[in-house]
Tab-separated table of C-alpha atoms in Angstrom:
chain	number	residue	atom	x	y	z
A	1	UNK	CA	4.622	-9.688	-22.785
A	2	UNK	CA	2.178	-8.691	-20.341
A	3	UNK	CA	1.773	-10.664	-17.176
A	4	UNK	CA	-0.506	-13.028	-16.708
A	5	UNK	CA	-2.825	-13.091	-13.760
A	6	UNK	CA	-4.964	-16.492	-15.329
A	7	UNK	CA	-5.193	-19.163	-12.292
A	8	UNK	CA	-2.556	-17.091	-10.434
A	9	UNK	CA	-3.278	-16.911	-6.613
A	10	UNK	CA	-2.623	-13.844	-5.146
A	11	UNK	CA	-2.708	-12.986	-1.560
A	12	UNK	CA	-4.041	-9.403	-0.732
A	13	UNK	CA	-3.358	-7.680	2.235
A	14	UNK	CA	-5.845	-5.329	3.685
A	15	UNK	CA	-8.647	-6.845	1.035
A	16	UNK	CA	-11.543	-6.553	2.847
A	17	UNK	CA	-11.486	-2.938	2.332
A	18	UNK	CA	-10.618	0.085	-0.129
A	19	UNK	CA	-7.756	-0.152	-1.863
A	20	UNK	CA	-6.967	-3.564	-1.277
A	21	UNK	CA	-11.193	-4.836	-2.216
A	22	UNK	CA	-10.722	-2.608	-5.485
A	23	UNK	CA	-7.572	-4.176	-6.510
A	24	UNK	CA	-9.553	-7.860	-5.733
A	25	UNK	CA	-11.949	-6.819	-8.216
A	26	UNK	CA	-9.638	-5.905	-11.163
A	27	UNK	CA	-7.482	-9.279	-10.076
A	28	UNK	CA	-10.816	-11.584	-10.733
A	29	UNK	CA	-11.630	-9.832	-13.893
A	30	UNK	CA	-8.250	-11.046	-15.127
A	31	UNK	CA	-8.801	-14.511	-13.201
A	32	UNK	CA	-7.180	-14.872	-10.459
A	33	UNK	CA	-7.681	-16.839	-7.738
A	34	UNK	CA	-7.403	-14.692	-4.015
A	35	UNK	CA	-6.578	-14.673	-0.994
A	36	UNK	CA	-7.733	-12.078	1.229
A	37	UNK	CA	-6.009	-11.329	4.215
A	38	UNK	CA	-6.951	-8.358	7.082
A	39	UNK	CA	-7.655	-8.692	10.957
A	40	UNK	CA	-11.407	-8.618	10.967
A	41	UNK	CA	-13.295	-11.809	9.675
A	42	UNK	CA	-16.879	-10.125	9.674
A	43	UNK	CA	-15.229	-7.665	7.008
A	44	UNK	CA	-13.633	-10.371	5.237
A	45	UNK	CA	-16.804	-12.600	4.674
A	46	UNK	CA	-18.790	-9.278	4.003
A	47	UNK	CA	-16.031	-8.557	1.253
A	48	UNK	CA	-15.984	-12.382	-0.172
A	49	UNK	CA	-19.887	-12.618	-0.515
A	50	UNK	CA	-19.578	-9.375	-2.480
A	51	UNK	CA	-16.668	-10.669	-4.203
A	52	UNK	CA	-17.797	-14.378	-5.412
A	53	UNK	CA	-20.829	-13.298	-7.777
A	54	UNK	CA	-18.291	-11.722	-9.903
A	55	UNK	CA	-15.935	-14.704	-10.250
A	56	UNK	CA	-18.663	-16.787	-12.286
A	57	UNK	CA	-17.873	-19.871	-10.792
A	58	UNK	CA	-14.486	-20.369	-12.446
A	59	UNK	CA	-12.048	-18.588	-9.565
A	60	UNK	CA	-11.366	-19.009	-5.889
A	61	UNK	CA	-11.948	-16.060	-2.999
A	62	UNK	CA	-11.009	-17.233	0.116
A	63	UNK	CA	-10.717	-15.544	3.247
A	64	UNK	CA	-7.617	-15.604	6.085
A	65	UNK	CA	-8.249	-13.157	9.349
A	66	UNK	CA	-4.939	-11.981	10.352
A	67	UNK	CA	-2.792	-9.374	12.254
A	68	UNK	CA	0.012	-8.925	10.196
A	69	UNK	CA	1.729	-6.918	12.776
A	70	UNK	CA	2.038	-10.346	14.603
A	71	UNK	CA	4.948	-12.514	13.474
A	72	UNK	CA	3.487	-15.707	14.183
A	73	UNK	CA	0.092	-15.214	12.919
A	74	UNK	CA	1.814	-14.328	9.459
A	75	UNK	CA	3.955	-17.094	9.286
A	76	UNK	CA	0.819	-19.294	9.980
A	77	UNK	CA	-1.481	-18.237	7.836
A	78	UNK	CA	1.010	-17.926	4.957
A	79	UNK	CA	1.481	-21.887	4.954
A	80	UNK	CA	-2.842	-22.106	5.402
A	81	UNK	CA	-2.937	-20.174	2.028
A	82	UNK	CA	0.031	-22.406	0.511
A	83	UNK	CA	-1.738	-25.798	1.812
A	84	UNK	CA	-5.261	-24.626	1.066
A	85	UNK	CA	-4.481	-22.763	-2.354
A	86	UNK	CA	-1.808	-24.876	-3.263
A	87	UNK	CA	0.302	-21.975	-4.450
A	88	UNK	CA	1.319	-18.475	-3.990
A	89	UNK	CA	2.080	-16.471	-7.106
A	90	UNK	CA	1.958	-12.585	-5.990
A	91	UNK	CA	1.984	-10.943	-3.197
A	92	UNK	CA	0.500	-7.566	-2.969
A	93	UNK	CA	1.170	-6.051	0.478
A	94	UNK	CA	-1.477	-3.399	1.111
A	95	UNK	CA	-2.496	-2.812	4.529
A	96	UNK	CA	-1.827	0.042	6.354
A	97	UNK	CA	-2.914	2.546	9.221
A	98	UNK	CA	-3.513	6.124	9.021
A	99	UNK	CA	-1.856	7.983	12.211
A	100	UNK	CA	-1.705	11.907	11.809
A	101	UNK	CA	-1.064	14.946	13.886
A	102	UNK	CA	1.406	17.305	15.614
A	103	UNK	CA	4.639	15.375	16.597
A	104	UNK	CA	4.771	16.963	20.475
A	105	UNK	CA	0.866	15.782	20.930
A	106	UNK	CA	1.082	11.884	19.466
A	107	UNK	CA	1.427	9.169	21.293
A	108	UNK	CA	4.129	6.621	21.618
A	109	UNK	CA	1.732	3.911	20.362
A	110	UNK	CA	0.878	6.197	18.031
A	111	UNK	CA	4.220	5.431	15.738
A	112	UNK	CA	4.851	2.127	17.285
A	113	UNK	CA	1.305	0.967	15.659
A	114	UNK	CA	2.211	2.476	12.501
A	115	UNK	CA	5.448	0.899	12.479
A	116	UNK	CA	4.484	-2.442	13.392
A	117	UNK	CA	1.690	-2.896	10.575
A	118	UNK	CA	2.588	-0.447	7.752
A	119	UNK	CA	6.494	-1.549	7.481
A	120	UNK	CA	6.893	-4.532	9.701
A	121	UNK	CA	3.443	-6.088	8.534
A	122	UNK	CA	5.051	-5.692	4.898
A	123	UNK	CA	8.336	-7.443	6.209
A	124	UNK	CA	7.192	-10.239	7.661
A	125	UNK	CA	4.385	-11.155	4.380
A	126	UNK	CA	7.336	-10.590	2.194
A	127	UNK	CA	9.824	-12.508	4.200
A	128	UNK	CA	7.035	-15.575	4.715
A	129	UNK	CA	6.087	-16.023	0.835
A	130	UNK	CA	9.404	-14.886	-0.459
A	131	UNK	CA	10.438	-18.689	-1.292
A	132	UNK	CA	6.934	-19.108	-2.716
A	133	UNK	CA	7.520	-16.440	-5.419
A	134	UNK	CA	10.749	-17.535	-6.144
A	135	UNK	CA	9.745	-21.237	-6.745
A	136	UNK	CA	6.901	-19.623	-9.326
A	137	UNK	CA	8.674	-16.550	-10.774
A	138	UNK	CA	6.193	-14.757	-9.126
A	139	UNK	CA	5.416	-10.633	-8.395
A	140	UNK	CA	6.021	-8.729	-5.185
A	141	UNK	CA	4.247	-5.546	-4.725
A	142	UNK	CA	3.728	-2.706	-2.201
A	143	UNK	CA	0.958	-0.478	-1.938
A	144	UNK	CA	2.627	2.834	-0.465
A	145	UNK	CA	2.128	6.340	-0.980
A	146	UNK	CA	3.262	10.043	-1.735
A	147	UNK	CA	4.358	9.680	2.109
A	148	UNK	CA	6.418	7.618	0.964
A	149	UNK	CA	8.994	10.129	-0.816
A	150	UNK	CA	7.173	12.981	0.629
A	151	UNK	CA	7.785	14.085	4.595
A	152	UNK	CA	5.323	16.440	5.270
A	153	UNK	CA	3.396	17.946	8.618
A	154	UNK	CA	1.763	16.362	10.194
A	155	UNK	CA	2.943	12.736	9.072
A	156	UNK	CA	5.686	11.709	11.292
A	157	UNK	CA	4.228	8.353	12.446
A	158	UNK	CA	2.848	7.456	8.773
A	159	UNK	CA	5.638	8.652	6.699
A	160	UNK	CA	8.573	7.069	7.775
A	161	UNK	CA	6.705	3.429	7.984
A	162	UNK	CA	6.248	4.113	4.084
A	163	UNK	CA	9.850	5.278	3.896
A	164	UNK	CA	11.027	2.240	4.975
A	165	UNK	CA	8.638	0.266	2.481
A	166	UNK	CA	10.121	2.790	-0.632
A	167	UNK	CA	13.737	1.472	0.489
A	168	UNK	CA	12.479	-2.195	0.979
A	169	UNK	CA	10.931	-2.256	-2.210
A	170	UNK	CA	14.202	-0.979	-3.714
A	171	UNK	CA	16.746	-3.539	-1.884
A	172	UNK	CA	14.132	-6.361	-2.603
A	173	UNK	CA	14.027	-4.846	-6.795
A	174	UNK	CA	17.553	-5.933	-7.259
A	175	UNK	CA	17.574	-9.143	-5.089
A	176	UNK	CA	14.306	-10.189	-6.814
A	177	UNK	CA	15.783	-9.983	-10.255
A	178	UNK	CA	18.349	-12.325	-8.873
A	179	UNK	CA	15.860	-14.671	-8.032
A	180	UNK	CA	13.227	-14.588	-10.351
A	181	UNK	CA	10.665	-12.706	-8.277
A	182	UNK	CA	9.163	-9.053	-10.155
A	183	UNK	CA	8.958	-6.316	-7.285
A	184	UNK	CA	6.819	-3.221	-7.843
A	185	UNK	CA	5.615	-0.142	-5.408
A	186	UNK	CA	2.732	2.299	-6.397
A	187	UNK	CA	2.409	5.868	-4.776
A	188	UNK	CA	-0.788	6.669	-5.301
A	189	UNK	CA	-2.180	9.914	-3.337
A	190	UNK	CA	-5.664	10.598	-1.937
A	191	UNK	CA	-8.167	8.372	-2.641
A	192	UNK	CA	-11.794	7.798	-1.519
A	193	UNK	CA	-11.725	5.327	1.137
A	194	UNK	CA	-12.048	5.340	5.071
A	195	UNK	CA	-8.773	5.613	5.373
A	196	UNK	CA	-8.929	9.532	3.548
A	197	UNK	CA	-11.846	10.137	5.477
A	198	UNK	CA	-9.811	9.466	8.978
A	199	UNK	CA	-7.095	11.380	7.397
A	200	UNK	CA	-9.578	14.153	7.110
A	201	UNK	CA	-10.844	14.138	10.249
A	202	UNK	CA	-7.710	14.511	12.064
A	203	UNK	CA	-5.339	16.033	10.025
A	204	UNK	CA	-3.618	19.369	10.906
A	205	UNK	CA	-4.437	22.637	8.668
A	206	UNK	CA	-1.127	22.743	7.513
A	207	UNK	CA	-1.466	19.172	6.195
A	208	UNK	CA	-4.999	19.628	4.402
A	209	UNK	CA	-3.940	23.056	2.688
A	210	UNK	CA	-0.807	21.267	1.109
A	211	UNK	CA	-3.152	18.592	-0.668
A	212	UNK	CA	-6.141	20.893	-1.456
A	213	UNK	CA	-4.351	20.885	-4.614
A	214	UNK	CA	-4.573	16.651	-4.898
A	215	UNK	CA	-7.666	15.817	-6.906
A	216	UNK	CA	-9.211	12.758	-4.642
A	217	UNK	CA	-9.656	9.546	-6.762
A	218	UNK	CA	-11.923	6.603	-6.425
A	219	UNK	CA	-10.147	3.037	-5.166
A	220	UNK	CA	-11.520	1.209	-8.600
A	221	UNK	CA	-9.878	4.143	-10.733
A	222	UNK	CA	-6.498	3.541	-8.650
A	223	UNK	CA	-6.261	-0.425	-9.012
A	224	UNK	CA	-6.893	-0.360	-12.607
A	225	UNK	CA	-4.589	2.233	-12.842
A	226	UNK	CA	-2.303	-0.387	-10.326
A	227	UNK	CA	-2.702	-3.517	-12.164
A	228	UNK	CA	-2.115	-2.583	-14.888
A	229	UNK	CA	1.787	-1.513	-13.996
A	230	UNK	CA	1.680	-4.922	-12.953
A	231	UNK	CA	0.963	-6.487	-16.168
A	232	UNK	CA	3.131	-4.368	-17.870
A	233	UNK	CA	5.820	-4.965	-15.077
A	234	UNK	CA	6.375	-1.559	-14.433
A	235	UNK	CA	8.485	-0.917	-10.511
A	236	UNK	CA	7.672	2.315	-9.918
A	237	UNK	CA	3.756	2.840	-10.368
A	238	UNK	CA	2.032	6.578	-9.886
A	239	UNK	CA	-1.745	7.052	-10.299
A	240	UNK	CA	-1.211	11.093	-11.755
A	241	UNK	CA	1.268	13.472	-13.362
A	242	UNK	CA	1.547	15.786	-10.550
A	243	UNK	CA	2.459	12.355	-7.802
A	244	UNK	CA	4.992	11.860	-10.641
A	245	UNK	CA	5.954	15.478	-10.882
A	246	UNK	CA	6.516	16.090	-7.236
A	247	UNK	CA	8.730	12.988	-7.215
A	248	UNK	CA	10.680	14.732	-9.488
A	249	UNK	CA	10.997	17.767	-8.168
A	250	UNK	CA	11.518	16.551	-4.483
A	251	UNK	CA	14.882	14.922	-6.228
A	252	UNK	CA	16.189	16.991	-8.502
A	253	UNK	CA	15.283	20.504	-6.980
A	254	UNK	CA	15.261	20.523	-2.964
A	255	UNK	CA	15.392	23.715	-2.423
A	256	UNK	CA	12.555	24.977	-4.971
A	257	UNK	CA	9.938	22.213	-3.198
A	258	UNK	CA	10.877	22.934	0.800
A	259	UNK	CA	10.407	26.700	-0.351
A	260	UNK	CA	6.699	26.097	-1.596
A	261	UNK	CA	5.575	23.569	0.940
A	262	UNK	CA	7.052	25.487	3.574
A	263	UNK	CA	5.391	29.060	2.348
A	264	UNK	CA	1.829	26.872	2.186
A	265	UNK	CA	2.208	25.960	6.146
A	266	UNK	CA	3.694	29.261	7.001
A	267	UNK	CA	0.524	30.484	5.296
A	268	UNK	CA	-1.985	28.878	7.102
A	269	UNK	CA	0.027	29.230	10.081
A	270	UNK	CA	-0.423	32.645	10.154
A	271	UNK	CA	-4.395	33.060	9.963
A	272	UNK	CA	-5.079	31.121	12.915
């Protein structure tokens, strides 16, 4: 049976934005009631007012400012939601920053930033609602990405944060089927948000000539694609074949990927 997201509440991380404001919009379709979570409260409100015309009276959209990256502000403003929304039924962690470039020319805050909001952010929302979920049966999700199986140029302060959410997600699979609670990750690849466009902006050569080859898709087209895996109660969630395929092929034949990603930066290496 499909999941049903009727009257649920689910808390969105990183929903004033992208991602995380597409995946708000599929959620109210299905009616849900949300709760938005991100550090800015001008986005937020921005985000709601766009938000509530679509509800049609009959859902919630409230708004939380937060720094997830902060223990205490987490654990706070997870028992606001509880006390003001009188529930929590799914959790869909999808914040995240976008830190690129070459390893000897980052910054130390450069990885401890990523760290402390794309993994740790994840940790403590998961660890905070965890009893929440299990009272309701409720889902657990994480919105990674191909950095998340894939270490490529150019990525070593974004692609070990997501790392560590693939290998959360999977210790917290097996625990949550223990308790009750459904955990899912989706890997989607480059999509059309602010976060791409930083990407863009500051990415190596190397790193842009190994996805020139990723067709770019819209947020909306990625959180239908998103909830849906959720309704179906699907873990692992990709948003093409070719995410899917170099999954695969990253597992099962080492030596055949490093060879082609390593001739692509070798490549564009050379005609500097």
């Amino acid at each position: 049976m499909k999941y049903s997201f009727k009257d649920k509440v689910v808390v969105i991380t990183g929903g004033s934005s992208g991602i995380g404001y597409a995946i708000a919009c599929e959620l109210l379709k299905l009616g849900a009631h949300l709760a938005l979570i991100a550090r800015c409260s001008n986005k937020l409100e921005e985000a709601a007012k766009r938000l509530r015309p679509l509800t049609g009276g009959e859902t919630r959209i409230e708004i939380f400012p937060c720094d997830i990256s902060v223990h205490q502000q987490v654990q706070q403003t997870v028992r606001q939601i509880h006390q003001q929304m009188g529930s929590i039924d799914v959790l869909i962690n999808n914040a995240g920053i976008m830190r690129c470039g070459r390893f000897s020319e980052m910054q130390d805050k450069d990885f401890e930033e990523s760290w402390n909001t794309n993994y740790l952010g994840a940790l403590y929302m998961s660890r905070a609602v965890w009893p929440y979920l299990k009272q309701h049966k409720g889902k657990l999700s994480f919105v990674c990405s191909v950095a998340g199986y894939l270490g490529l140029i150019g990525y070593t302060a974004y692609s070990p944060t997501k790392f560590a959410m693939s290998g959360l997600a999977d210790a917290l699979r097996m625990e949550g089927k223990q308790e009750g609670v459904a955990v899912s990750i989706m890997y989607p690849a480059d999509v059309n948000t602010s976060f791409l466009a930083y990407e863009l902006q500051h990415a190596l050569p190397e790193t842009k000539a190994l996805n020139r080859n990723i067709r770019v898709k819209e947020a909306d087209e990625v959180a239908a694609i998103y909830v849906k895996g959720l309704q179906t109660g699907d873990y692992e969630i990709y948003c093409d074949l070719k995410s899917r395929f170099y999954r695969k092929l990253r597992v099962m034949l080492p030596s055949v990927f490093f060879r082609e990603v390593d001739r692509i930066a070798l490549i564009m290496r050379n005609n500097k």
